[in-house]
XYZ file of C-alpha atoms in Angstrom:
305
model
C -55.108 -20.747 -11.578
C -52.562 -20.022 -14.232
C -49.595 -21.884 -15.028
C -45.768 -21.126 -16.241
C -46.659 -22.177 -19.824
C -49.368 -19.638 -19.838
C -46.925 -17.005 -18.793
C -44.575 -17.919 -21.275
C -47.115 -18.000 -23.850
C -48.344 -14.426 -22.775
C -44.868 -12.920 -22.491
C -44.232 -13.893 -26.221
C -47.405 -12.230 -27.552
C -46.857 -9.198 -25.426
C -43.284 -8.952 -26.711
C -44.119 -9.396 -30.385
C -47.580 -7.868 -30.144
C -48.514 -10.566 -32.756
C -50.031 -13.765 -32.140
C -48.705 -15.216 -35.614
C -45.054 -14.280 -34.528
C -45.480 -15.594 -31.180
C -46.961 -18.745 -32.030
C -43.704 -19.168 -34.875
C -41.509 -18.761 -31.997
C -43.253 -20.910 -29.427
C -43.288 -23.652 -32.226
C -47.230 -24.011 -31.869
C -50.224 -23.273 -34.096
C -52.115 -20.109 -33.468
C -55.458 -21.533 -32.464
C -53.838 -23.163 -29.068
C -51.926 -19.869 -28.312
C -55.266 -17.880 -28.318
C -56.902 -20.570 -26.298
C -54.177 -20.199 -23.537
C -54.422 -16.424 -23.566
C -58.190 -16.322 -23.291
C -57.689 -19.189 -20.653
C -55.341 -17.032 -18.632
C -57.571 -13.911 -18.807
C -60.617 -15.791 -17.526
C -58.627 -17.143 -14.588
C -57.401 -13.641 -13.575
C -60.642 -11.884 -14.478
C -58.748 -9.381 -16.367
C -58.391 -8.585 -19.879
C -54.611 -8.183 -20.505
C -54.551 -7.833 -24.305
C -56.822 -5.654 -26.733
C -56.823 -7.317 -30.335
C -58.611 -7.213 -33.443
C -57.879 -8.128 -36.862
C -55.353 -5.275 -37.503
C -53.532 -4.948 -34.382
C -52.731 -6.528 -30.664
C -52.001 -4.113 -27.811
C -51.455 -4.404 -24.203
C -53.936 -3.012 -21.689
C -52.971 -0.974 -18.609
C -52.963 -4.318 -16.442
C -51.724 -6.305 -19.394
C -48.514 -3.885 -19.288
C -48.295 -4.280 -15.360
C -48.684 -8.197 -15.456
C -46.020 -8.359 -18.120
C -43.379 -7.196 -15.393
C -44.711 -9.552 -12.790
C -44.731 -12.549 -15.360
C -41.309 -12.006 -16.497
C -40.086 -11.971 -13.045
C -41.974 -15.091 -12.181
C -40.653 -17.077 -15.077
C -37.071 -15.558 -14.260
C -37.438 -16.913 -10.916
C -38.616 -20.169 -12.022
C -35.555 -20.497 -14.192
C -33.309 -19.616 -11.265
C -35.152 -22.270 -8.988
C -34.446 -24.757 -11.463
C -30.999 -24.075 -11.927
C -30.248 -24.065 -8.399
C -31.890 -27.568 -8.127
C -29.935 -29.182 -11.153
C -26.837 -27.653 -10.019
C -27.296 -28.728 -6.475
C -28.197 -32.354 -7.775
C -24.867 -32.376 -9.639
C -22.691 -31.105 -6.745
C -22.039 -27.974 -8.215
C -23.709 -25.880 -5.071
C -24.068 -26.255 -1.482
C -21.518 -26.891 1.275
C -18.856 -29.263 2.494
C -17.452 -29.625 6.044
C -14.108 -30.634 5.751
C -11.602 -31.694 8.584
C -8.028 -32.648 8.387
C -5.365 -33.653 10.987
C -2.789 -31.153 11.275
C 0.235 -33.229 9.505
C -1.849 -33.379 6.391
C -1.605 -29.786 5.957
C 1.824 -30.245 4.519
C 0.887 -33.500 2.242
C 0.375 -32.619 -1.241
C -2.809 -34.112 -1.456
C -4.454 -31.573 0.331
C -3.884 -28.502 -1.789
C -3.722 -30.266 -4.907
C -7.489 -31.652 -4.026
C -8.760 -28.077 -2.692
C -7.501 -26.074 -5.687
C -9.057 -28.792 -8.289
C -12.284 -28.609 -6.015
C -12.479 -24.885 -5.991
C -12.093 -24.599 -9.841
C -14.476 -27.650 -10.361
C -17.244 -26.497 -8.124
C -16.778 -22.606 -7.326
C -20.602 -22.575 -6.224
C -19.633 -24.826 -3.311
C -18.712 -23.304 0.160
C -15.880 -25.281 1.943
C -15.676 -25.211 5.948
C -12.234 -26.294 6.802
C -10.752 -26.982 10.075
C -8.003 -28.876 12.081
C -9.074 -31.788 14.062
C -7.093 -35.071 15.652
C -7.862 -38.142 13.572
C -10.009 -39.803 16.574
C -12.115 -36.855 16.746
C -12.965 -36.675 13.020
C -14.116 -40.326 13.180
C -16.612 -39.143 15.936
C -17.567 -36.190 14.443
C -18.308 -37.791 10.959
C -20.256 -40.570 12.577
C -22.102 -37.625 14.735
C -22.770 -35.554 11.509
C -20.818 -32.614 12.389
C -18.457 -32.727 9.411
C -19.123 -34.392 5.957
C -15.431 -35.438 5.297
C -12.259 -35.992 7.027
C -8.601 -36.366 5.834
C -7.085 -38.601 8.511
C -4.023 -40.494 9.569
C -5.406 -44.117 10.932
C -7.926 -46.775 10.253
C -11.018 -46.492 12.317
C -9.765 -49.170 14.737
C -11.472 -49.182 18.012
C -14.187 -46.631 16.529
C -18.118 -47.673 17.185
C -20.335 -48.273 14.344
C -17.484 -48.495 11.705
C -20.004 -50.023 9.064
C -21.480 -46.719 9.105
C -17.901 -45.391 7.827
C -16.498 -45.290 4.027
C -12.718 -45.172 4.569
C -10.424 -44.779 1.319
C -6.854 -44.963 1.590
C -5.115 -42.007 -0.310
C -1.443 -42.740 0.551
C 1.007 -44.378 2.417
C 3.441 -41.437 3.188
C 7.121 -42.336 4.090
C 8.529 -41.305 7.446
C 11.684 -39.695 8.221
C 13.791 -38.733 10.889
C 14.155 -35.372 11.821
C 17.582 -34.587 13.184
C 19.906 -31.417 13.869
C 22.265 -30.515 11.044
C 25.218 -30.933 13.311
C 23.966 -34.499 14.353
C 26.595 -37.265 13.539
C 23.838 -38.993 11.115
C 22.593 -35.704 9.741
C 24.421 -36.476 6.347
C 23.594 -40.255 5.976
C 21.646 -40.611 2.822
C 19.635 -43.433 4.812
C 18.993 -44.302 8.265
C 18.056 -47.908 9.968
C 16.304 -47.613 13.071
C 19.121 -49.339 14.810
C 21.541 -46.294 14.156
C 19.065 -44.471 16.500
C 19.302 -46.964 19.336
C 20.135 -44.712 22.486
C 18.604 -41.438 20.829
C 16.567 -39.124 22.634
C 13.326 -38.674 20.962
C 10.733 -35.788 20.958
C 7.195 -36.769 19.855
C 3.483 -35.445 20.312
C 1.429 -37.125 23.081
C -0.013 -40.357 22.273
C -3.557 -38.816 22.644
C -2.940 -36.291 20.009
C -1.015 -38.609 17.543
C -1.329 -42.302 18.439
C -0.586 -43.690 14.862
C 2.812 -41.777 14.821
C 3.611 -43.035 18.214
C 2.763 -46.560 17.590
C 4.698 -46.375 14.425
C 7.505 -45.262 16.242
C 7.502 -47.912 18.786
C 6.779 -50.580 16.131
C 10.088 -49.458 14.187
C 12.190 -49.093 17.199
C 11.145 -52.502 18.509
C 12.008 -54.015 15.259
C 15.116 -52.729 15.681
C 15.640 -54.205 19.277
C 15.107 -51.022 21.327
C 12.485 -48.819 23.019
C 12.304 -45.076 22.025
C 12.973 -42.630 24.839
C 10.595 -39.831 24.319
C 12.088 -37.028 26.530
C 10.034 -34.094 25.088
C 6.615 -33.705 23.720
C 4.995 -31.008 21.438
C 1.147 -31.142 20.947
C 1.608 -30.909 17.243
C 3.687 -32.988 14.702
C 5.030 -29.944 13.213
C 5.912 -28.383 16.629
C 8.543 -31.069 16.813
C 10.975 -29.451 14.389
C 12.034 -26.467 16.596
C 12.610 -28.973 19.327
C 14.997 -31.043 16.890
C 16.571 -27.558 15.969
C 17.216 -26.900 19.507
C 18.933 -30.262 19.869
C 16.309 -31.809 22.312
C 16.233 -34.982 20.503
C 15.534 -36.349 17.063
C 11.627 -37.128 15.571
C 9.836 -39.230 13.232
C 7.941 -37.224 11.143
C 5.966 -37.539 7.957
C 8.189 -36.924 4.622
C 6.031 -33.969 3.658
C 7.338 -31.997 6.745
C 10.527 -31.599 4.547
C 8.812 -28.447 2.974
C 9.224 -26.572 6.351
C 12.710 -25.158 5.572
C 13.424 -24.740 9.340
C 17.205 -23.574 9.981
C 18.917 -26.315 12.042
C 16.892 -29.281 11.053
C 17.804 -31.918 8.589
C 15.884 -35.030 7.303
C 16.916 -38.603 6.474
C 14.723 -41.259 5.137
C 14.429 -44.620 7.254
C 15.197 -47.867 5.592
C 12.175 -49.847 6.613
C 9.357 -50.554 4.363
C 7.064 -50.121 7.354
C 8.314 -46.480 7.712
C 5.270 -45.032 6.477
C 2.106 -43.213 7.872
C -1.600 -43.839 6.418
C -3.431 -40.970 4.674
C -7.264 -41.434 4.005
C -10.346 -39.988 3.469
C -13.496 -40.926 5.278
C -17.119 -40.048 5.362
C -20.299 -41.538 6.270
C -21.843 -44.373 4.069
C -25.205 -42.827 4.196
C -24.116 -39.495 3.007
C -25.372 -39.329 -0.594
C -24.641 -35.795 -0.992
C -23.688 -34.686 -4.374
C -21.141 -32.296 -3.121
C -19.400 -34.954 -1.405
C -19.406 -37.200 -4.221
C -17.773 -34.334 -6.262
C -15.042 -34.039 -3.102
C -14.291 -37.775 -3.439
C -14.049 -37.706 -7.256
C -11.587 -34.695 -6.963
C -9.106 -36.390 -4.394
C -8.974 -39.448 -6.220
C -8.183 -37.223 -9.475
C -5.210 -35.485 -7.390
C -4.101 -38.834 -6.006
C -3.663 -39.913 -9.693
C -2.025 -36.989 -10.703
C 0.480 -36.616 -7.746
C 0.991 -40.431 -8.005
C -0.084 -41.595 -4.853
C -1.277 -44.824 -3.803
C -1.598 -47.341 -1.088
């Protein structure tokens, strides 16, 4: 059966109609070229070229075979490109999940922008997902990578997970603009003793709820949560309505909601984790490209543990 080399040799001869010129373009001597063409014709059982000392011409079967040979070579080149680009992480798909509060963190848009520019051939599948569900989905192979808010404490098979910290995002207090503390440059948690809080249910935001409990406990009180909202961003309208104050990631300050003020918390533990997680045994080049990109984004934004 003929091979790709024979096809390339035949195409050169057919396009130049000269064994001498074809041999020069292929950087081989003429006798091996003639032998390969003869072998190709013998395999096909068809004469592709009429040649004598004065000229070379395509036969009618040769003319038809030329078009097929060029198509085969083009498909072979395309297959090579697909394979090499996939191996380099330039093509394929990536399933990414992120916690709702991460939507507002600058690392997400910066990473997605850089990634789409670096590997435009990769198809991204994005979706919001709670942190605990992300760990389960990663381990089950349902998503490739997650941007989440907590270490995998209590998650089974943690040795199968690769977790890298991207940032310790500061936490701030969201207050109604008319609140007595709204214009303070900095708040101590003790200043909020006796205040009503709004917070997401612990099942959806255990990390944030636990951080609120920790900070309040250090300040000597237990936070009284009077109202809940399913998502962290949904707390802000409740704050604006005067239903309470909320501990939220600092990145939510980009939400310019009328009636809400944000004040930093004077406590070194007033921060929320941002991490990227994937399976240890996921050796996808596309995933490697994404992890490199998010590290680049972290460096550009000046983030760090």
